[in-house]
Structures are given as C-alpha cells and as structure tokens.
Amino acid sequence: MQAVLTLGGIAFDGGANITRNGHGWGLQAITDWHSLTASKAQINERPQAHGAFDPGTDWRKSTANEIKAAYWGHDHNDLIRAIQQLTALANRDELMECTMDVDGVVLRRMVSVRNVDVPDTRGRSNIDGVAVDVLAPDPRAYGPVSVNSTGLARHGGGIVFPVVSPVDFGTPGADGRTVFTNTGTAVTSVTMTVTGGGSRGIVLKRVENGATLILSRACNPDDSTVFDSADGSVLLAGQAELSGWMTSDDFDGFDVRPGETCTVQFGVLGDPVGFPRLEMSAAPAYW
C-alpha cells in the first residue's frame, strides 16, 4: 500500500520519497482521517418515558487530525529549512487543501494548521515524531472534482427534404444542461460559473425538484458570475457580491444528497449577451 499526504503543497509520502531521493518528508501516521466526528445535537431525555426526544438533525463537529511525520535531510541546514517551510503553513490566512492518496483513492479536506510540535533536532540531518495538528471546519472529506459545461439550449438542424445520400442530419442540437451525480455518503454542494449571460439576467433551474436561481441583472459578455450553493453566495469575478440582484435564491434545493443526481437547466433573461456558457463543478462527499 502506498499512502501520500499533501498539505499546503508539501508532500509526506510514507518514505518513498526518502528512499528515491535520499531526502524529504515521510508520513508516519495520521489520526482520525476516516473517523466520524461527534454530533452537536443536545440530548433531552424524556422525564416519564423511555429514551429521549428526537434531537433532530445530527450536525457534526469540525474534524481535527494529527499528522506524524519524519524528515531525512542532506544536512542540518536542509532539515531546518524544511521545518521552517512546514511551520510557515500556520501563517496562511485562508484554508489550505489537505489530500490523502492511498493507492489512487484520493480524499481531501480544507484545513488550517493549528500547531506544529518539533522535537529537538540536536544538530542532526534527520528527525522523526514531528506532529502537525490540523483542523477542518467542514468535517466531510471530498473526492475528485467533476466539471462539465454547456451553452444555451438550441434546436438541431434536422433533415432537409428531399433526402439525398449521404443523409445530412444538420447541426446537432443541445439541451443546455449540466449533470452531476453524488456517489459519496454525505450531502455535497455545487458551484456554477456563468460566462456572459442575458440582457436582463441569468436563470439556473434544477430539473429534479424545480429549485431556481434567478439573477435579475444585465450581464456583460466578459462577466464571470459564480453561484455557490455551499454558502448561498453570488459573486461577480469572485469579488463583487450580487445577492441583492437575486429574485429567486433557492440554494438549498441545489444540495445533492448521496446517490442523487443534480441536473441544471441553463437559461438567460432577455437576449443572449456574448456566448453564454455554464460550467458546473462538484465533488462527492464522504463522512
């Protein structure tokens, strides 16, 4: 079995890198990567009956993991530089990606580094037992991201009569839809990025349940509008907040439960502006 953990761009590869290159980080252990975190629901026992009242949804606590690692350096200075690079991860203002690849099965979480415990180096070029504590606010682990895109729906060309050989079926049509199936075990969200749009706005509708997002705002040809069902945000170019222009914002209807398929119908309000295109990205989620 080959296990490779990558944290903020630093690879801990279970010793293979050390064997191959004569130096580098090796993964010794990681705690609770596959564990289910505790529920935050409060238990209210029935005073005069068996058991407790139904606590409702079991919202889960964040995930805390401890990574144990070793480093084999060319010399003591090489070891110190590697430790400094590792401890510098704690100064990042945003969450970073932590991925675990075990024989090609990749899971990832977004984490922050909370603590790095380094034993005394004693002037050596190698060290083991380095402990890195990370925290994932979202306890779910995610698989590979699936991305698919579409333009607006359009009619096909069809056959022109009289039919001659070879038969010309005309320009193929398009349904203007993107599709994602959650093969995981936990609810996941989708991110939809629209380039261009319509003279009066954008419409995104989930086919399975009718949930609809409507942005009632004139679009420019080079606009990039991001709809994120995870937090209900609508951003222009990843910065300007457009939620105030939403006349329908049923983001909860775009959550994809385990085994469900999310099919999004792409449309515009008014006339198309530029070459409107929808790109949807999502990943299966696991407890």
mmCIF file of N, CA and C in Angstrom, residues 12 27 52 81 89 91 95-96 107-108 144 177 213 225 227 232 247 267:
data_model
loop_
_atom_site.group_PDB
_atom_site.id
_atom_site.type_symbol
_atom_site.label_atom_id
_atom_site.label_comp_id
_atom_site.label_asym_id
_atom_site.label_seq_id
_atom_site.Cartn_x
_atom_site.Cartn_y
_atom_site.Cartn_z
ATOM 1 N N PHE A 12 4.019 14.369 2.041
ATOM 2 C CA PHE A 12 4.502 13.401 3.029
ATOM 3 C C PHE A 12 4.144 12.028 2.464
ATOM 4 N N LEU A 27 5.534 10.212 5.757
ATOM 5 C CA LEU A 27 4.349 10.134 6.604
ATOM 6 C C LEU A 27 4.465 8.938 7.538
ATOM 7 N N ALA A 52 -35.172 9.353 24.847
ATOM 8 C CA ALA A 52 -35.074 10.806 24.766
ATOM 9 C C ALA A 52 -35.940 11.320 23.625
ATOM 10 N N ARG A 81 15.572 24.198 7.142
ATOM 11 C CA ARG A 81 14.780 24.852 6.076
ATOM 12 C C ARG A 81 13.450 24.132 5.867
ATOM 13 N N LEU A 89 3.252 27.217 7.220
ATOM 14 C CA LEU A 89 1.874 26.950 6.807
ATOM 15 C C LEU A 89 0.871 27.526 7.804
ATOM 16 N N ASN A 91 0.811 30.356 9.069
ATOM 17 C CA ASN A 91 0.610 31.792 8.878
ATOM 18 C C ASN A 91 -0.319 32.123 7.711
ATOM 19 N N LEU A 95 -7.912 28.795 4.346
ATOM 20 C CA LEU A 95 -7.786 27.345 4.466
ATOM 21 C C LEU A 95 -6.982 26.789 3.306
ATOM 22 N N MET A 96 -6.244 25.733 3.580
ATOM 23 C CA MET A 96 -5.445 25.093 2.532
ATOM 24 C C MET A 96 -5.926 23.656 2.328
ATOM 25 N N LEU A 107 -8.879 11.536 -1.236
ATOM 26 C CA LEU A 107 -9.854 12.304 -0.471
ATOM 27 C C LEU A 107 -9.182 13.578 0.009
ATOM 28 N N ARG A 108 -9.955 14.648 0.153
ATOM 29 C CA ARG A 108 -9.361 15.938 0.549
ATOM 30 C C ARG A 108 -10.283 16.682 1.504
ATOM 31 N N PRO A 144 -12.604 13.446 -5.999
ATOM 32 C CA PRO A 144 -12.197 14.276 -7.135
ATOM 33 C C PRO A 144 -13.337 15.171 -7.624
ATOM 34 N N ARG A 177 -27.958 21.647 -20.543
ATOM 35 C CA ARG A 177 -27.977 21.107 -19.186
ATOM 36 C C ARG A 177 -26.608 20.580 -18.774
ATOM 37 N N LEU A 213 -32.655 29.540 -9.384
ATOM 38 C CA LEU A 213 -31.858 30.726 -9.087
ATOM 39 C C LEU A 213 -32.042 31.713 -10.232
ATOM 40 N N THR A 225 -19.875 35.048 -13.446
ATOM 41 C CA THR A 225 -20.724 35.071 -12.256
ATOM 42 C C THR A 225 -20.724 33.688 -11.618
ATOM 43 N N PHE A 227 -22.136 31.140 -8.758
ATOM 44 C CA PHE A 227 -23.206 30.774 -7.829
ATOM 45 C C PHE A 227 -22.716 29.585 -7.013
ATOM 46 N N GLY A 232 -24.499 29.959 -0.445
ATOM 47 C CA GLY A 232 -25.530 30.823 -0.994
ATOM 48 C C GLY A 232 -25.003 32.134 -1.540
ATOM 49 N N THR A 247 -33.662 37.471 -7.557
ATOM 50 C CA THR A 247 -35.113 37.484 -7.360
ATOM 51 C C THR A 247 -35.647 36.091 -7.051
ATOM 52 N N GLY A 267 -30.359 28.949 -18.579
ATOM 53 C CA GLY A 267 -31.107 29.867 -19.420
ATOM 54 C C GLY A 267 -30.756 31.308 -19.093
#
